[in-house]
């Protein structure tokens, strides 16, 4: 089954060319099934790139997905055209009376700020509390996951002396988890952040770590009590996303003598002149496909019941 997207959304043509099954509103209306309603709260500056990345992953399952693009109500995007935002995004204020089977909260390039100093923090706290009554399963990504860990469990984020940047190998710590169904014993995950959460503090909060690395720390964390997953790294990245970030960092260096490190384990032979190979795509599809499958197995058919049942509906 396809993912339902407006035919004028840039992701529609991109995913069609890639062979991802997509459908517009007219075709979806002829299917007598209830699609899974998934929201994407997009906090990233490159909105179009990010929405395409996540649509690609959640649209690759056998289920029909209805994707709703959401933005913070009073925060204006600076890097995406206003007509795109007006045409395809709804504010949280506009959707907060609705129910969703799933919600993805993306990362945001504001790691250096304490959570409470983020301009939209109060509304994001409202969003996170709202997920407990209006969303069946929430997926917090990178800063979005750290924000949820801080909000629900008071797990702090810690600034790093050096950016964790590259494609790092991670260990499968919970092979029996339904979210890691089909995973290898280890896998490569793109990492790009200046902050970390620490294993001991996550464990002290009673949260199981599903994927982790001795170098980069916890990667995928489950929060059953809040029906949530937190991934602190970027399975959704395209093959060249880390290269784009590396090129951007090189271009933005203004301090004489400053050095930008080449992403670890990313370019062949550690040579930025060579084309990087994507070594995480299959596991990215597995993870988000497993998340969608778990939602399908456990979400109420009657969406009014979402948020009323706190236990695993599989019994």
Coordinates of C-alpha atoms in Angstrom, one line a residue:
X1 CA 0.0 0.0 0.0
X2 CA 1.2 3.6 -0.7
X3 CA 1.7 6.7 1.4
X4 CA -0.8 9.4 0.7
X5 CA 0.7 12.7 -0.2
X6 CA -0.5 15.9 -2.0
X7 CA 0.5 15.5 -5.7
X8 CA 2.1 19.0 -5.6
X9 CA 4.4 18.2 -2.6
X10 CA 8.0 17.9 -3.8
X11 CA 8.4 14.6 -2.1
X12 CA 5.6 13.1 -4.3
X13 CA 7.7 13.3 -7.5
X14 CA 10.9 12.4 -5.8
X15 CA 9.5 9.2 -4.3
X16 CA 7.6 8.3 -7.4
X17 CA 10.8 8.3 -9.4
X18 CA 12.4 6.1 -6.7
X19 CA 9.6 3.5 -7.0
X20 CA 8.0 4.3 -3.7
X21 CA 4.2 3.8 -3.8
X22 CA 2.5 7.1 -3.4
X23 CA -1.1 8.2 -4.0
X24 CA -3.0 11.5 -4.1
X25 CA -6.2 12.3 -2.3
X26 CA -8.4 11.3 -5.2
X27 CA -7.1 7.8 -5.4
X28 CA -7.0 7.3 -1.7
X29 CA -10.7 8.2 -1.4
X30 CA -11.6 5.1 -3.5
X31 CA -10.0 2.7 -1.0
X32 CA -12.4 1.4 1.6
X33 CA -9.8 1.1 4.4
X34 CA -8.6 3.2 7.3
X35 CA -5.1 4.5 6.6
X36 CA -2.7 5.0 9.5
X37 CA -2.6 8.7 10.3
X38 CA 1.0 9.7 10.9
X39 CA 2.1 13.2 11.9
X40 CA 5.6 14.7 11.2
X41 CA 6.5 17.6 13.5
X42 CA 9.3 19.0 11.3
X43 CA 11.8 21.1 13.3
X44 CA 14.6 20.8 10.9
X45 CA 15.6 23.9 8.8
X46 CA 15.6 22.0 5.5
X47 CA 12.0 21.1 5.6
X48 CA 11.6 19.6 2.1
X49 CA 14.7 17.4 2.5
X50 CA 13.5 16.2 5.9
X51 CA 9.9 15.5 4.9
X52 CA 11.1 13.5 1.9
X53 CA 13.5 11.4 4.0
X54 CA 10.8 10.4 6.5
X55 CA 8.1 9.9 3.8
X56 CA 10.4 7.6 2.0
X57 CA 10.8 5.4 5.1
X58 CA 7.3 5.3 6.3
X59 CA 5.9 4.9 2.8
X60 CA 7.8 1.7 2.2
X61 CA 5.5 -0.6 4.2
X62 CA 2.4 -2.6 2.9
X63 CA 0.1 -0.2 4.7
X64 CA -1.6 2.9 3.6
X65 CA -0.2 6.0 5.4
X66 CA -1.8 9.4 5.6
X67 CA 1.1 11.9 6.4
X68 CA 0.3 15.2 8.1
X69 CA 3.1 17.8 8.1
X70 CA 3.1 19.8 11.3
X71 CA 5.0 22.9 12.4
X72 CA 5.2 24.9 15.6
X73 CA 2.4 27.5 15.7
X74 CA 4.4 30.7 16.2
X75 CA 7.8 29.8 14.9
X76 CA 8.5 30.9 11.3
X77 CA 10.7 28.8 9.1
X78 CA 13.7 30.7 7.8
X79 CA 15.1 28.2 5.3
X80 CA 11.9 27.1 3.5
X81 CA 9.7 29.2 1.3
X82 CA 6.6 30.5 3.0
X83 CA 4.3 29.3 0.2
X84 CA 5.6 25.7 0.8
X85 CA 4.8 26.0 4.5
X86 CA 1.4 27.6 3.9
X87 CA 0.5 25.0 1.3
X88 CA 1.6 21.8 3.0
X89 CA 2.0 22.4 6.8
X90 CA -0.5 22.7 9.6
X91 CA 0.3 24.3 12.9
X92 CA 0.1 22.3 16.1
X93 CA -2.7 24.7 17.1
X94 CA -4.6 23.5 14.1
X95 CA -4.2 19.7 14.8
X96 CA -4.3 19.5 18.6
X97 CA -7.9 18.4 18.6
X98 CA -7.2 15.5 16.3
X99 CA -5.9 11.9 17.0
X100 CA -2.9 10.3 15.3
X101 CA -1.7 6.7 15.2
X102 CA 1.9 7.9 15.1
X103 CA 3.9 11.1 15.4
X104 CA 7.6 11.8 14.5
X105 CA 9.3 14.7 16.2
X106 CA 12.4 15.5 14.3
X107 CA 15.7 16.9 15.4
X108 CA 16.6 20.6 15.4
X109 CA 20.0 22.4 15.1
X110 CA 19.7 24.0 18.5
X111 CA 21.7 21.6 20.7
X112 CA 23.8 24.4 22.2
X113 CA 20.8 25.9 23.9
X114 CA 19.3 24.6 27.2
X115 CA 15.9 23.2 26.5
X116 CA 14.1 25.9 28.4
X117 CA 15.8 28.7 26.3
X118 CA 14.4 27.3 23.0
X119 CA 11.9 29.8 21.7
X120 CA 9.1 27.3 21.2
X121 CA 9.9 25.1 24.2
X122 CA 6.6 25.8 26.0
X123 CA 4.6 24.7 23.0
X124 CA 6.8 21.7 22.4
X125 CA 6.1 20.7 26.0
X126 CA 2.4 21.0 25.2
X127 CA 3.0 18.8 22.2
X128 CA 4.8 16.1 24.2
X129 CA 2.0 16.1 26.9
X130 CA -0.6 16.0 24.1
X131 CA 0.9 12.8 22.7
X132 CA -0.2 11.0 25.8
X133 CA -3.8 11.6 25.0
X134 CA -3.9 12.0 21.2
X135 CA -1.1 9.9 19.7
X136 CA -0.8 6.1 19.9
X137 CA 3.0 6.0 19.3
X138 CA 5.6 8.7 19.2
X139 CA 9.1 8.6 17.6
X140 CA 11.5 11.3 18.9
X141 CA 14.5 11.8 16.6
X142 CA 17.9 13.2 17.7
X143 CA 17.2 16.5 19.5
X144 CA 13.5 15.6 19.5
X145 CA 14.3 12.4 21.3
X146 CA 16.5 14.2 23.8
X147 CA 13.8 16.7 24.4
X148 CA 11.3 13.9 25.2
X149 CA 13.8 12.2 27.5
X150 CA 14.3 15.5 29.3
X151 CA 10.6 16.3 29.5
X152 CA 9.3 12.9 30.7
X153 CA 12.3 11.5 32.6
X154 CA 14.6 14.5 33.4
X155 CA 17.4 12.8 31.5
X156 CA 20.0 15.6 30.7
X157 CA 21.8 16.2 27.5
X158 CA 25.5 16.8 27.8
X159 CA 27.7 19.0 25.5
X160 CA 30.6 17.3 23.9
X161 CA 34.1 18.7 23.4
X162 CA 34.0 17.5 19.8
X163 CA 31.2 16.8 17.4
X164 CA 30.2 13.1 16.9
X165 CA 30.1 13.1 13.2
X166 CA 30.2 10.1 10.8
X167 CA 28.8 6.6 10.1
X168 CA 29.3 4.6 13.3
X169 CA 28.7 0.9 13.9
X170 CA 26.1 0.1 16.6
X171 CA 25.4 -3.1 18.5
X172 CA 21.9 -4.7 18.6
X173 CA 21.3 -4.9 22.3
X174 CA 17.8 -6.3 22.2
X175 CA 17.4 -8.8 19.4
X176 CA 14.0 -9.9 20.6
X177 CA 12.5 -6.4 20.4
X178 CA 9.8 -6.1 17.8
X179 CA 11.4 -2.8 16.7
X180 CA 14.6 -4.6 15.7
X181 CA 12.9 -7.5 13.9
X182 CA 15.2 -8.6 11.1
X183 CA 18.2 -6.5 12.3
X184 CA 21.7 -7.8 12.1
X185 CA 23.8 -8.2 15.3
X186 CA 25.3 -4.8 14.5
X187 CA 24.5 -2.0 12.0
X188 CA 25.9 1.4 10.7
X189 CA 24.0 4.5 11.7
X190 CA 24.8 8.1 10.6
X191 CA 25.6 10.4 13.6
X192 CA 25.7 14.2 13.7
X193 CA 25.5 15.9 17.0
X194 CA 27.3 18.0 19.6
X195 CA 25.5 16.5 22.6
X196 CA 24.9 13.1 24.2
X197 CA 22.8 11.3 26.7
X198 CA 24.6 8.9 28.9
X199 CA 23.9 5.2 29.3
X200 CA 23.9 5.2 33.1
X201 CA 21.3 8.1 33.2
X202 CA 19.1 6.4 30.7
X203 CA 19.2 3.1 32.6
X204 CA 18.6 5.0 35.9
X205 CA 15.4 6.2 34.3
X206 CA 14.4 2.6 33.8
X207 CA 14.5 2.8 30.0
X208 CA 15.9 -0.1 27.8
X209 CA 18.5 0.8 25.2
X210 CA 17.9 -1.2 22.1
X211 CA 20.9 0.0 19.9
X212 CA 24.1 1.4 21.3
X213 CA 27.7 2.1 20.6
X214 CA 30.8 2.2 22.8
X215 CA 31.8 5.4 20.9
X216 CA 28.6 7.3 20.5
X217 CA 26.5 5.9 23.4
X218 CA 22.8 5.1 23.4
X219 CA 21.2 5.2 20.0
X220 CA 17.7 3.7 20.2
X221 CA 15.8 3.9 23.4
X222 CA 12.3 2.5 24.2
X223 CA 9.9 4.2 26.6
X224 CA 6.9 1.8 27.0
X225 CA 5.2 4.0 29.6
X226 CA 4.9 6.9 27.2
X227 CA 4.4 4.7 24.1
X228 CA 7.5 6.2 22.6
X229 CA 10.8 5.4 20.9
X230 CA 13.8 7.8 20.9
X231 CA 16.6 7.6 18.3
X232 CA 19.5 9.9 18.9
X233 CA 21.0 9.4 15.5
X234 CA 19.9 9.7 11.8
X235 CA 18.8 6.5 10.0
X236 CA 16.7 8.8 7.8
X237 CA 19.7 10.5 6.3
X238 CA 20.3 10.3 2.5
X239 CA 23.6 9.0 1.2
X240 CA 25.0 12.5 0.9
X241 CA 23.5 14.3 3.9
X242 CA 26.7 14.0 6.0
X243 CA 28.6 15.3 3.0
X244 CA 26.3 18.3 2.8
X245 CA 26.9 19.0 6.4
X246 CA 30.7 18.6 6.0
X247 CA 30.8 20.9 3.0
X248 CA 28.6 23.4 5.0
X249 CA 30.9 23.3 8.0
X250 CA 34.0 23.8 5.8
X251 CA 32.4 26.8 4.1
X252 CA 31.3 28.4 7.4
X253 CA 34.7 28.2 9.1
X254 CA 35.8 31.8 9.8
X255 CA 38.3 31.3 12.7
X256 CA 41.8 31.1 11.4
X257 CA 43.4 27.7 12.1
X258 CA 40.1 26.0 12.9
X259 CA 39.8 22.4 11.5
X260 CA 36.7 20.5 10.4
X261 CA 37.1 16.8 11.0
X262 CA 36.1 14.4 8.1
X263 CA 33.1 12.3 9.1
X264 CA 34.2 9.1 10.6
X265 CA 33.7 5.9 8.6
X266 CA 31.8 7.7 5.9
X267 CA 34.0 8.5 2.8
X268 CA 35.8 5.6 1.1
X269 CA 39.5 5.7 2.3
X270 CA 38.5 8.7 4.4
X271 CA 38.8 10.8 1.2
X272 CA 36.1 13.6 0.9
X273 CA 36.7 13.6 -2.9
X274 CA 35.2 10.1 -3.1
X275 CA 31.5 9.3 -3.2
X276 CA 30.2 7.9 0.1
X277 CA 28.3 4.6 0.1
X278 CA 25.0 4.2 1.9
X279 CA 25.5 1.4 4.5
X280 CA 22.4 2.1 6.6
X281 CA 19.5 2.2 4.2
X282 CA 18.2 -1.4 4.7
X283 CA 18.3 -1.1 8.5
X284 CA 16.6 2.3 8.3
X285 CA 13.7 0.7 6.3
X286 CA 13.5 -2.2 8.8
X287 CA 13.3 0.1 11.8
X288 CA 10.6 2.4 10.5
X289 CA 8.8 -0.5 8.9
X290 CA 8.8 -2.3 12.3
X291 CA 7.5 0.9 14.0
X292 CA 4.7 1.2 11.5
X293 CA 3.9 -2.5 11.9
X294 CA 3.7 -2.2 15.7
X295 CA 1.4 0.7 15.3
X296 CA -0.8 -1.2 12.9
X297 CA -1.0 -4.2 15.3
X298 CA -1.8 -2.2 18.4
X299 CA -3.6 1.0 17.5
X300 CA -7.4 1.1 18.0
X301 CA -9.5 1.0 14.8
X302 CA -11.7 3.6 16.4
X303 CA -9.4 6.6 16.5
X304 CA -11.4 8.2 19.3
X305 CA -10.0 5.5 21.6
X306 CA -6.4 6.5 20.9
X307 CA -4.8 7.7 24.2
X308 CA -7.4 6.0 26.3
X309 CA -5.5 2.7 26.5
X310 CA -2.0 2.8 28.0
X311 CA -1.2 -0.9 27.7
X312 CA 0.0 -3.0 24.8
X313 CA -3.2 -3.7 22.8
X314 CA -1.8 -7.0 21.6
X315 CA -2.8 -8.4 25.0

